[in-house]
């Protein structure tokens, strides 16, 4: 009777020890994190304005600009930033311009007229993140 009770305990110990050895041989991949951008100014060097929102609303847009396409002059009355996933995009203000390539990040100008154009030979796909007061327009076309 004693042998029968010892055997299951020994077997359980052996199984748990084997499982512990097996699990220790796996090295789980560690998550990584890096800042793509951290700034207090937009791409043209202007400082970002202080904002206070009663009910913040986040909008994330996917924008695709075809090769040779030029967007109309417009402004953003809200903070926004984007990352170009593919292609090439040049953003112009009246006196400055910046060209982005895939993987690059841009903090947009706020309350400043500008436009973007695809200066590459493939579609420019950009993901843009806006933070605004709930139900506010994030883009206003110039007249």
Short mmCIF file of N, CA, C and O in Angstrom, two decimals:
data_model
loop_
_atom_site.label_atom_id
_atom_site.label_comp_id
_atom_site.label_asym_id
_atom_site.label_seq_id
_atom_site.Cartn_x
_atom_site.Cartn_y
_atom_site.Cartn_z
N UNK A 1 0.82 -1.19 0.00
CA UNK A 1 0.00 0.00 0.00
C UNK A 1 0.86 1.25 0.00
O UNK A 1 0.56 2.19 -0.71
N UNK A 2 1.94 1.28 0.78
CA UNK A 2 2.80 2.44 0.80
C UNK A 2 3.45 2.67 -0.56
O UNK A 2 3.58 3.79 -1.01
N UNK A 3 3.81 1.60 -1.24
CA UNK A 3 4.46 1.73 -2.54
C UNK A 3 3.51 2.38 -3.54
O UNK A 3 3.89 3.23 -4.30
N UNK A 4 2.26 1.99 -3.52
CA UNK A 4 1.28 2.57 -4.45
C UNK A 4 1.10 4.07 -4.20
O UNK A 4 0.90 4.81 -5.13
N UNK A 5 1.15 4.54 -3.00
CA UNK A 5 0.96 5.96 -2.71
C UNK A 5 2.22 6.76 -3.05
O UNK A 5 2.14 7.89 -3.47
N UNK A 6 3.39 6.15 -2.84
CA UNK A 6 4.63 6.84 -3.15
C UNK A 6 4.79 6.99 -4.66
O UNK A 6 5.19 8.03 -5.15
N UNK A 7 4.45 5.97 -5.44
CA UNK A 7 4.63 5.99 -6.88
C UNK A 7 3.90 7.16 -7.54
O UNK A 7 4.51 7.89 -8.31
N UNK A 8 2.59 7.38 -7.24
CA UNK A 8 1.94 8.53 -7.87
C UNK A 8 2.61 9.87 -7.49
O UNK A 8 2.73 10.75 -8.33
N UNK A 9 3.04 10.01 -6.25
CA UNK A 9 3.72 11.24 -5.85
C UNK A 9 5.05 11.40 -6.57
O UNK A 9 5.42 12.50 -7.00
N UNK A 10 5.79 10.30 -6.73
CA UNK A 10 7.07 10.36 -7.44
C UNK A 10 6.84 10.68 -8.91
O UNK A 10 7.56 11.47 -9.52
N UNK A 11 5.80 10.10 -9.50
CA UNK A 11 5.49 10.36 -10.90
C UNK A 11 5.08 11.82 -11.09
O UNK A 11 5.54 12.49 -12.02
N UNK A 12 4.27 12.32 -10.18
CA UNK A 12 3.85 13.72 -10.24
C UNK A 12 5.06 14.64 -10.12
O UNK A 12 5.21 15.60 -10.87
N UNK A 13 5.96 14.34 -9.22
CA UNK A 13 7.17 15.14 -9.05
C UNK A 13 8.01 15.11 -10.32
O UNK A 13 8.51 16.15 -10.78
N UNK A 14 8.17 13.93 -10.90
CA UNK A 14 8.94 13.80 -12.13
C UNK A 14 8.31 14.59 -13.27
O UNK A 14 9.00 15.30 -14.01
N UNK A 15 6.99 14.54 -13.41
CA UNK A 15 6.29 15.27 -14.47
C UNK A 15 6.45 16.77 -14.26
O UNK A 15 6.76 17.51 -15.20
N UNK A 16 6.26 17.25 -13.04
CA UNK A 16 6.40 18.67 -12.77
C UNK A 16 7.83 19.15 -13.00
O UNK A 16 8.05 20.22 -13.56
N UNK A 17 8.81 18.34 -12.60
CA UNK A 17 10.20 18.71 -12.83
C UNK A 17 10.51 18.77 -14.32
O UNK A 17 11.15 19.70 -14.80
N UNK A 18 10.02 17.79 -15.08
CA UNK A 18 10.23 17.77 -16.54
C UNK A 18 9.56 18.97 -17.20
O UNK A 18 10.13 19.59 -18.10
N UNK A 19 8.37 19.31 -16.75
CA UNK A 19 7.66 20.47 -17.30
C UNK A 19 8.43 21.76 -17.00
O UNK A 19 8.58 22.62 -17.87
N UNK A 20 8.95 21.86 -15.79
CA UNK A 20 9.73 23.05 -15.43
C UNK A 20 10.98 23.15 -16.30
O UNK A 20 11.33 24.24 -16.77
N UNK A 21 11.66 22.04 -16.56
CA UNK A 21 12.84 22.06 -17.43
C UNK A 21 12.45 22.46 -18.85
O UNK A 21 13.14 23.25 -19.50
N UNK A 22 11.36 21.90 -19.33
CA UNK A 22 10.90 22.21 -20.69
C UNK A 22 10.56 23.70 -20.83
O UNK A 22 10.99 24.36 -21.77
N UNK A 23 9.82 24.24 -19.87
CA UNK A 23 9.44 25.65 -19.93
C UNK A 23 10.65 26.57 -19.80
O UNK A 23 10.69 27.63 -20.43
N UNK A 24 11.64 26.16 -19.02
CA UNK A 24 12.82 27.01 -18.85
C UNK A 24 13.67 27.05 -20.11
O UNK A 24 14.48 27.95 -20.30
N UNK A 25 13.50 26.07 -21.00
CA UNK A 25 14.28 26.08 -22.24
C UNK A 25 13.73 27.04 -23.27
O UNK A 25 14.41 27.39 -24.22
N UNK A 26 12.49 27.48 -23.12
CA UNK A 26 11.91 28.46 -24.03
C UNK A 26 12.28 29.86 -23.55
O UNK A 26 12.19 30.17 -22.38
N UNK A 27 12.71 30.69 -24.48
CA UNK A 27 12.97 32.08 -24.10
C UNK A 27 11.94 32.93 -24.81
O UNK A 27 12.03 33.16 -26.01
N UNK A 28 10.93 33.37 -24.09
CA UNK A 28 9.88 34.16 -24.72
C UNK A 28 10.46 35.46 -25.28
O UNK A 28 11.36 36.05 -24.71
N UNK A 29 9.94 35.85 -26.45
CA UNK A 29 10.42 37.10 -27.05
C UNK A 29 9.91 38.28 -26.22
O UNK A 29 8.76 38.31 -25.82
N UNK A 30 10.78 39.20 -25.99
CA UNK A 30 10.41 40.38 -25.20
C UNK A 30 9.81 41.43 -26.12
O UNK A 30 10.30 41.66 -27.22
N UNK A 31 8.77 42.06 -25.68
CA UNK A 31 8.18 43.16 -26.44
C UNK A 31 9.16 44.32 -26.44
O UNK A 31 9.91 44.52 -25.50
N UNK A 32 9.16 45.06 -27.54
CA UNK A 32 10.02 46.23 -27.61
C UNK A 32 9.17 47.47 -27.83
O UNK A 32 8.04 47.38 -28.31
N UNK A 33 9.72 48.58 -27.49
CA UNK A 33 9.03 49.85 -27.65
C UNK A 33 10.07 50.91 -27.98
O UNK A 33 11.13 50.95 -27.37
N UNK A 34 9.75 51.72 -28.99
CA UNK A 34 10.63 52.85 -29.29
C UNK A 34 9.78 54.02 -29.72
O UNK A 34 8.72 53.85 -30.33
N UNK A 35 10.23 55.21 -29.36
CA UNK A 35 9.53 56.42 -29.77
C UNK A 35 9.82 56.65 -31.25
O UNK A 35 10.98 56.70 -31.66
N UNK A 36 8.77 56.79 -32.05
CA UNK A 36 8.95 57.17 -33.45
C UNK A 36 9.17 58.67 -33.56
O UNK A 36 9.89 59.13 -34.44
N UNK A 37 8.54 59.40 -32.68
CA UNK A 37 8.77 60.84 -32.58
C UNK A 37 8.30 61.29 -31.21
O UNK A 37 7.34 60.74 -30.66
N UNK A 38 8.98 62.26 -30.68
CA UNK A 38 8.59 62.89 -29.42
C UNK A 38 9.03 64.34 -29.56
O UNK A 38 10.23 64.62 -29.63
N UNK A 39 8.07 65.25 -29.64
CA UNK A 39 8.42 66.63 -29.97
C UNK A 39 7.40 67.59 -29.37
O UNK A 39 6.29 67.20 -29.03
N UNK A 40 7.81 68.82 -29.28
CA UNK A 40 6.91 69.88 -28.83
C UNK A 40 6.65 70.87 -29.96
O UNK A 40 6.11 71.95 -29.74
N UNK A 41 7.07 70.50 -31.18
CA UNK A 41 6.84 71.39 -32.32
C UNK A 41 6.39 70.60 -33.55
O UNK A 41 6.62 69.39 -33.63
N UNK A 42 5.77 71.29 -34.49
CA UNK A 42 5.36 70.67 -35.74
C UNK A 42 6.56 70.62 -36.69
O UNK A 42 7.64 71.14 -36.37
N UNK A 43 6.37 70.03 -37.86
CA UNK A 43 7.49 69.81 -38.78
C UNK A 43 8.12 71.11 -39.26
O UNK A 43 9.29 71.12 -39.63
N UNK A 44 7.39 72.23 -39.22
CA UNK A 44 7.96 73.50 -39.68
C UNK A 44 8.65 74.27 -38.56
O UNK A 44 9.07 75.40 -38.74
N UNK A 45 8.74 73.67 -37.38
CA UNK A 45 9.45 74.29 -36.26
C UNK A 45 8.59 75.10 -35.31
O UNK A 45 9.07 75.56 -34.28
N UNK A 46 7.32 75.28 -35.65
CA UNK A 46 6.42 76.04 -34.78
C UNK A 46 6.09 75.22 -33.53
O UNK A 46 5.83 74.01 -33.63
N UNK A 47 6.06 75.84 -32.36
CA UNK A 47 5.71 75.09 -31.15
C UNK A 47 4.24 74.65 -31.20
O UNK A 47 3.39 75.36 -31.74
N UNK A 48 3.98 73.48 -30.66
CA UNK A 48 2.60 73.00 -30.58
C UNK A 48 1.84 73.85 -29.55
O UNK A 48 2.39 74.17 -28.50
N UNK A 49 0.60 74.21 -29.87
CA UNK A 49 -0.16 75.03 -28.93
C UNK A 49 -0.66 74.22 -27.75
O UNK A 49 -0.84 73.00 -27.84
N UNK A 50 -0.90 74.90 -26.68
CA UNK A 50 -1.52 74.27 -25.52
C UNK A 50 -2.99 74.06 -25.86
O UNK A 50 -3.63 74.92 -26.46
N UNK A 51 -3.53 72.92 -25.51
CA UNK A 51 -4.94 72.66 -25.78
C UNK A 51 -5.63 72.17 -24.51
O UNK A 51 -5.00 71.57 -23.64
N UNK A 52 -6.90 72.47 -24.43
CA UNK A 52 -7.72 71.98 -23.34
C UNK A 52 -9.04 71.54 -23.97
O UNK A 52 -9.67 72.32 -24.69
N UNK A 53 -9.42 70.30 -23.73
CA UNK A 53 -10.61 69.74 -24.35
C UNK A 53 -11.62 69.32 -23.29
O UNK A 53 -11.25 68.71 -22.29
N UNK A 54 -12.89 69.66 -23.53
CA UNK A 54 -13.96 69.23 -22.62
C UNK A 54 -14.24 67.74 -22.80
O UNK A 54 -14.36 67.01 -21.84
N UNK A 55 -14.36 67.31 -24.06
CA UNK A 55 -14.59 65.90 -24.37
C UNK A 55 -13.69 65.52 -25.55
O UNK A 55 -14.07 65.66 -26.70
N UNK A 56 -12.47 65.06 -25.25
CA UNK A 56 -11.55 64.71 -26.33
C UNK A 56 -12.10 63.58 -27.21
O UNK A 56 -12.81 62.69 -26.73
N UNK A 57 -11.77 63.68 -28.48
CA UNK A 57 -12.15 62.64 -29.43
C UNK A 57 -10.93 62.35 -30.30
O UNK A 57 -10.32 63.27 -30.84
N UNK A 58 -10.59 61.08 -30.41
CA UNK A 58 -9.48 60.65 -31.24
C UNK A 58 -10.04 60.15 -32.56
O UNK A 58 -11.01 59.38 -32.59
N UNK A 59 -9.45 60.60 -33.66
CA UNK A 59 -9.80 60.11 -34.99
C UNK A 59 -8.52 59.59 -35.63
O UNK A 59 -7.49 60.26 -35.59
N UNK A 60 -8.60 58.41 -36.21
CA UNK A 60 -7.47 57.84 -36.94
C UNK A 60 -7.93 57.62 -38.37
O UNK A 60 -8.92 56.92 -38.60
N UNK A 61 -7.24 58.25 -39.32
CA UNK A 61 -7.60 58.14 -40.73
C UNK A 61 -6.50 57.45 -41.50
O UNK A 61 -5.32 57.66 -41.23
N UNK A 62 -6.92 56.67 -42.49
CA UNK A 62 -6.00 56.16 -43.50
C UNK A 62 -6.21 57.01 -44.74
O UNK A 62 -7.33 57.12 -45.24
N UNK A 63 -5.15 57.61 -45.23
CA UNK A 63 -5.24 58.47 -46.41
C UNK A 63 -4.30 57.89 -47.46
O UNK A 63 -3.13 57.61 -47.18
N UNK A 64 -4.82 57.70 -48.67
CA UNK A 64 -4.02 57.19 -49.77
C UNK A 64 -3.98 58.26 -50.85
O UNK A 64 -5.03 58.71 -51.33
N UNK A 65 -2.78 58.68 -51.20
CA UNK A 65 -2.57 59.70 -52.23
C UNK A 65 -1.88 59.01 -53.40
O UNK A 65 -0.78 58.46 -53.25
N UNK A 66 -2.53 59.02 -54.55
CA UNK A 66 -2.00 58.34 -55.73
C UNK A 66 -0.80 59.09 -56.31
O UNK A 66 -0.65 60.30 -56.09
N UNK A 67 0.07 58.39 -57.04
CA UNK A 67 1.23 59.06 -57.65
C UNK A 67 0.80 60.27 -58.48
O UNK A 67 -0.14 60.19 -59.26
N UNK A 68 1.46 61.40 -58.27
CA UNK A 68 1.15 62.61 -59.00
C UNK A 68 -0.02 63.41 -58.44
O UNK A 68 -0.24 64.55 -58.83
N UNK A 69 -0.78 62.82 -57.51
CA UNK A 69 -1.94 63.52 -56.94
C UNK A 69 -1.49 64.60 -55.98
O UNK A 69 -0.55 64.43 -55.20
N UNK A 70 -2.20 65.73 -56.05
CA UNK A 70 -1.92 66.87 -55.18
C UNK A 70 -3.20 67.18 -54.41
O UNK A 70 -4.25 67.42 -55.01
N UNK A 71 -3.12 67.20 -53.09
CA UNK A 71 -4.28 67.51 -52.25
C UNK A 71 -4.52 69.02 -52.28
O UNK A 71 -3.60 69.80 -52.52
N UNK A 72 -5.75 69.46 -52.00
CA UNK A 72 -6.02 70.90 -51.99
C UNK A 72 -5.39 71.57 -50.76
O UNK A 72 -5.09 70.92 -49.76
N UNK A 73 -5.21 72.89 -50.86
CA UNK A 73 -4.75 73.66 -49.71
C UNK A 73 -5.78 73.51 -48.59
O UNK A 73 -6.98 73.58 -48.84
N UNK A 74 -5.30 73.27 -47.39
CA UNK A 74 -6.19 73.08 -46.24
C UNK A 74 -5.45 73.40 -44.95
O UNK A 74 -4.25 73.63 -44.95
N UNK A 75 -6.21 73.38 -43.85
CA UNK A 75 -5.67 73.60 -42.51
C UNK A 75 -6.25 72.56 -41.56
O UNK A 75 -7.31 72.01 -41.81
N UNK A 76 -5.53 72.35 -40.47
CA UNK A 76 -6.02 71.50 -39.39
C UNK A 76 -6.15 72.37 -38.14
O UNK A 76 -5.13 72.86 -37.64
N UNK A 77 -7.35 72.54 -37.62
CA UNK A 77 -7.52 73.32 -36.40
C UNK A 77 -7.27 72.49 -35.14
O UNK A 77 -7.57 72.92 -34.03
N UNK A 78 -6.74 71.28 -35.34
CA UNK A 78 -6.52 70.34 -34.24
C UNK A 78 -5.12 69.74 -34.34
O UNK A 78 -4.50 69.74 -35.41
N UNK A 79 -4.63 69.22 -33.23
CA UNK A 79 -3.35 68.53 -33.24
C UNK A 79 -3.46 67.22 -34.02
O UNK A 79 -4.45 66.49 -33.89
N UNK A 80 -2.45 66.95 -34.82
CA UNK A 80 -2.43 65.67 -35.53
C UNK A 80 -1.02 65.29 -35.92
O UNK A 80 -0.13 66.13 -36.04
N UNK A 81 -0.83 64.01 -36.08
CA UNK A 81 0.45 63.46 -36.49
C UNK A 81 0.19 62.23 -37.33
O UNK A 81 -0.88 61.62 -37.24
N UNK A 82 1.14 61.87 -38.18
CA UNK A 82 0.94 60.72 -39.04
C UNK A 82 2.22 59.98 -39.30
O UNK A 82 3.32 60.48 -39.07
N UNK A 83 2.05 58.76 -39.81
CA UNK A 83 3.18 57.95 -40.23
C UNK A 83 2.92 57.48 -41.65
O UNK A 83 1.82 57.00 -41.97
N UNK A 84 3.90 57.67 -42.51
CA UNK A 84 3.79 57.25 -43.90
C UNK A 84 4.17 55.78 -43.97
O UNK A 84 5.30 55.41 -43.68
N UNK A 85 3.20 54.95 -44.34
CA UNK A 85 3.44 53.51 -44.39
C UNK A 85 4.11 53.08 -45.69
O UNK A 85 4.90 52.14 -45.70
N UNK A 86 3.77 53.76 -46.79
CA UNK A 86 4.37 53.41 -48.07
C UNK A 86 4.38 54.63 -48.98
O UNK A 86 3.60 55.56 -48.80
N UNK A 87 5.27 54.61 -49.95
CA UNK A 87 5.34 55.68 -50.92
C UNK A 87 6.15 56.87 -50.45
O UNK A 87 6.98 56.76 -49.53
N UNK A 88 5.89 58.00 -51.11
CA UNK A 88 6.59 59.25 -50.81
C UNK A 88 5.57 60.38 -50.82
O UNK A 88 4.68 60.40 -51.66
N UNK A 89 5.69 61.29 -49.88
CA UNK A 89 4.75 62.40 -49.76
C UNK A 89 5.52 63.66 -49.43
O UNK A 89 6.35 63.66 -48.52
N UNK A 90 5.24 64.73 -50.18
CA UNK A 90 5.84 66.03 -49.90
C UNK A 90 4.75 66.96 -49.39
O UNK A 90 3.70 67.06 -50.02
N UNK A 91 5.00 67.60 -48.26
CA UNK A 91 4.04 68.52 -47.65
C UNK A 91 4.60 69.94 -47.79
O UNK A 91 5.76 70.18 -47.46
N UNK A 92 3.74 70.86 -48.25
CA UNK A 92 4.16 72.24 -48.51
C UNK A 92 3.34 73.22 -47.68
O UNK A 92 2.13 73.07 -47.56
N UNK A 93 4.00 74.24 -47.14
CA UNK A 93 3.33 75.44 -46.65
C UNK A 93 3.71 76.54 -47.65
O UNK A 93 4.37 76.26 -48.67
N UNK A 94 3.35 77.78 -47.37
CA UNK A 94 3.70 78.87 -48.27
C UNK A 94 5.22 79.02 -48.44
O UNK A 94 5.69 79.36 -49.52
N UNK A 95 5.98 78.72 -47.37
CA UNK A 95 7.42 78.99 -47.44
C UNK A 95 8.33 77.81 -47.10
O UNK A 95 9.55 77.95 -47.13
N UNK A 96 7.76 76.65 -46.79
CA UNK A 96 8.58 75.49 -46.45
C UNK A 96 7.98 74.23 -47.05
O UNK A 96 6.80 74.19 -47.38
N UNK A 97 8.82 73.20 -47.15
CA UNK A 97 8.32 71.90 -47.56
C UNK A 97 9.17 70.82 -46.90
O UNK A 97 10.32 71.05 -46.52
N UNK A 98 8.56 69.65 -46.78
CA UNK A 98 9.26 68.49 -46.23
C UNK A 98 8.81 67.27 -47.04
O UNK A 98 7.65 67.16 -47.41
N UNK A 99 9.75 66.39 -47.33
CA UNK A 99 9.43 65.16 -48.07
C UNK A 99 9.61 63.97 -47.14
O UNK A 99 10.65 63.84 -46.48
N UNK A 100 8.58 63.14 -47.10
CA UNK A 100 8.58 61.94 -46.27
C UNK A 100 8.71 60.70 -47.13
O UNK A 100 8.12 60.64 -48.21
N UNK A 101 9.43 59.73 -46.63
CA UNK A 101 9.52 58.42 -47.25
C UNK A 101 8.89 57.40 -46.32
O UNK A 101 8.72 57.67 -45.12
N UNK A 102 8.57 56.24 -46.84
CA UNK A 102 7.90 55.20 -46.05
C UNK A 102 8.62 54.99 -44.72
O UNK A 102 9.85 54.93 -44.66
N UNK A 103 7.82 54.93 -43.65
CA UNK A 103 8.33 54.71 -42.31
C UNK A 103 8.60 55.97 -41.53
O UNK A 103 8.85 55.91 -40.33
N UNK A 104 8.53 57.12 -42.19
CA UNK A 104 8.80 58.38 -41.49
C UNK A 104 7.53 58.96 -40.88
O UNK A 104 6.43 58.73 -41.37
N UNK A 105 7.72 59.73 -39.80
CA UNK A 105 6.63 60.30 -39.02
C UNK A 105 6.66 61.82 -39.19
O UNK A 105 7.71 62.42 -39.34
N UNK A 106 5.46 62.42 -39.14
CA UNK A 106 5.34 63.87 -39.28
C UNK A 106 4.32 64.40 -38.30
O UNK A 106 3.21 63.87 -38.21
N UNK A 107 4.70 65.44 -37.55
CA UNK A 107 3.73 66.17 -36.73
C UNK A 107 3.29 67.35 -37.58
O UNK A 107 4.10 68.20 -37.95
N UNK A 108 2.00 67.37 -37.92
CA UNK A 108 1.46 68.36 -38.85
C UNK A 108 1.43 69.76 -38.26
O UNK A 108 1.39 69.93 -37.04
N UNK A 109 1.41 70.74 -39.18
CA UNK A 109 1.23 72.12 -38.77
C UNK A 109 -0.24 72.31 -38.37
O UNK A 109 -1.12 71.62 -38.87
N UNK A 110 -0.47 73.23 -37.46
CA UNK A 110 -1.83 73.49 -36.97
C UNK A 110 -2.20 74.92 -37.33
O UNK A 110 -1.39 75.84 -37.16
N UNK A 111 -3.41 75.10 -37.86
CA UNK A 111 -3.91 76.42 -38.26
C UNK A 111 -2.99 77.10 -39.27
O UNK A 111 -2.82 78.33 -39.25
N UNK A 112 -2.37 76.32 -40.12
CA UNK A 112 -1.48 76.83 -41.16
C UNK A 112 -1.85 76.17 -42.48
O UNK A 112 -1.93 74.94 -42.56
N UNK A 113 -2.07 76.98 -43.51
CA UNK A 113 -2.41 76.43 -44.82
C UNK A 113 -1.26 75.59 -45.37
O UNK A 113 -0.10 76.01 -45.30
N UNK A 114 -1.60 74.45 -45.91
CA UNK A 114 -0.61 73.55 -46.49
C UNK A 114 -1.30 72.56 -47.42
O UNK A 114 -2.53 72.48 -47.45
N UNK A 115 -0.51 71.82 -48.16
CA UNK A 115 -1.04 70.73 -48.98
C UNK A 115 0.02 69.65 -49.09
O UNK A 115 1.20 69.89 -48.85
N UNK A 116 -0.42 68.46 -49.44
CA UNK A 116 0.49 67.35 -49.66
C UNK A 116 0.37 66.88 -51.09
O UNK A 116 -0.67 67.03 -51.72
N UNK A 117 1.46 66.33 -51.60
CA UNK A 117 1.43 65.74 -52.93
C UNK A 117 2.31 64.51 -52.95
O UNK A 117 3.34 64.45 -52.28
N UNK A 118 1.87 63.54 -53.74
CA UNK A 118 2.65 62.33 -53.90
C UNK A 118 3.69 62.57 -54.98
O UNK A 118 3.37 62.70 -56.15
N UNK A 119 4.94 62.64 -54.58
CA UNK A 119 6.03 62.91 -55.50
C UNK A 119 6.76 61.63 -55.89
O UNK A 119 7.81 61.69 -56.53
N UNK A 120 6.19 60.49 -55.50
CA UNK A 120 6.80 59.20 -55.83
C UNK A 120 6.07 58.50 -56.96
O UNK A 120 5.21 59.09 -57.63
N UNK A 121 6.39 57.24 -57.15
CA UNK A 121 5.78 56.47 -58.23
C UNK A 121 4.89 55.34 -57.75
O UNK A 121 4.52 54.46 -58.52
N UNK A 122 4.55 55.35 -56.47
CA UNK A 122 3.60 54.37 -55.92
C UNK A 122 2.65 55.11 -54.97
O UNK A 122 2.96 56.22 -54.52
N UNK A 123 1.50 54.53 -54.68
CA UNK A 123 0.57 55.21 -53.77
C UNK A 123 1.23 55.50 -52.42
O UNK A 123 1.98 54.69 -51.89
N UNK A 124 0.97 56.69 -51.92
CA UNK A 124 1.46 57.09 -50.59
C UNK A 124 0.33 56.79 -49.60
O UNK A 124 -0.75 57.35 -49.70
N UNK A 125 0.60 55.89 -48.68
CA UNK A 125 -0.41 55.50 -47.69
C UNK A 125 0.04 56.02 -46.34
O UNK A 125 1.11 55.65 -45.84
N UNK A 126 -0.77 56.90 -45.77
CA UNK A 126 -0.42 57.52 -44.49
C UNK A 126 -1.54 57.27 -43.49
O UNK A 126 -2.72 57.30 -43.84
N UNK A 127 -1.18 57.00 -42.26
CA UNK A 127 -2.13 56.88 -41.15
C UNK A 127 -1.96 58.15 -40.32
O UNK A 127 -0.85 58.48 -39.89
N UNK A 128 -3.07 58.89 -40.14
CA UNK A 128 -3.03 60.16 -39.42
C UNK A 128 -3.89 60.06 -38.16
O UNK A 128 -5.02 59.55 -38.20
N UNK A 129 -3.35 60.55 -37.05
CA UNK A 129 -4.02 60.53 -35.75
C UNK A 129 -4.36 61.97 -35.37
O UNK A 129 -3.47 62.82 -35.32
N UNK A 130 -5.62 62.22 -35.11
CA UNK A 130 -6.09 63.56 -34.73
C UNK A 130 -6.63 63.52 -33.31
O UNK A 130 -7.28 62.56 -32.92
N UNK A 131 -6.40 64.59 -32.54
CA UNK A 131 -7.03 64.75 -31.24
C UNK A 131 -7.75 66.09 -31.27
O UNK A 131 -7.17 67.12 -31.59
N UNK A 132 -9.07 66.04 -30.96
CA UNK A 132 -9.90 67.24 -31.09
C UNK A 132 -11.04 67.19 -30.09
O UNK A 132 -11.28 66.16 -29.45
N UNK A 133 -11.73 68.29 -30.01
CA UNK A 133 -12.98 68.31 -29.25
C UNK A 133 -13.97 67.42 -29.99
O UNK A 133 -13.99 67.40 -31.23
N UNK A 134 -14.77 66.69 -29.26
CA UNK A 134 -15.76 65.79 -29.86
C UNK A 134 -16.59 66.53 -30.92
O UNK A 134 -17.01 67.66 -30.72
N UNK A 135 -16.77 65.88 -32.06
CA UNK A 135 -17.57 66.37 -33.19
C UNK A 135 -16.97 67.58 -33.91
O UNK A 135 -17.66 68.22 -34.70
N UNK A 136 -15.72 67.90 -33.66
CA UNK A 136 -15.06 69.01 -34.36
C UNK A 136 -14.54 68.53 -35.71
O UNK A 136 -14.19 67.37 -35.88
N UNK A 137 -14.44 69.48 -36.66
CA UNK A 137 -13.80 69.18 -37.94
C UNK A 137 -12.30 69.08 -37.71
O UNK A 137 -11.72 69.89 -36.97
N UNK A 138 -11.68 68.12 -38.37
CA UNK A 138 -10.24 67.97 -38.23
C UNK A 138 -9.49 68.59 -39.41
O UNK A 138 -8.28 68.83 -39.33
N UNK A 139 -10.21 68.84 -40.50
CA UNK A 139 -9.62 69.48 -41.68
C UNK A 139 -10.59 70.51 -42.23
O UNK A 139 -11.79 70.23 -42.33
N UNK A 140 -10.05 71.66 -42.61
CA UNK A 140 -10.86 72.72 -43.22
C UNK A 140 -10.18 73.12 -44.52
O UNK A 140 -8.98 73.49 -44.51
N UNK A 141 -10.91 73.04 -45.63
CA UNK A 141 -10.36 73.45 -46.93
C UNK A 141 -10.24 74.96 -46.99
O UNK A 141 -11.12 75.67 -46.54
N UNK A 142 -9.12 75.43 -47.58
CA UNK A 142 -8.96 76.87 -47.79
C UNK A 142 -9.92 77.32 -48.88
O UNK A 142 -10.26 76.57 -49.78
N UNK A 143 -10.34 78.58 -48.80
CA UNK A 143 -11.28 79.12 -49.78
C UNK A 143 -10.56 79.84 -50.88
O UNK A 143 -9.58 80.40 -50.80
#
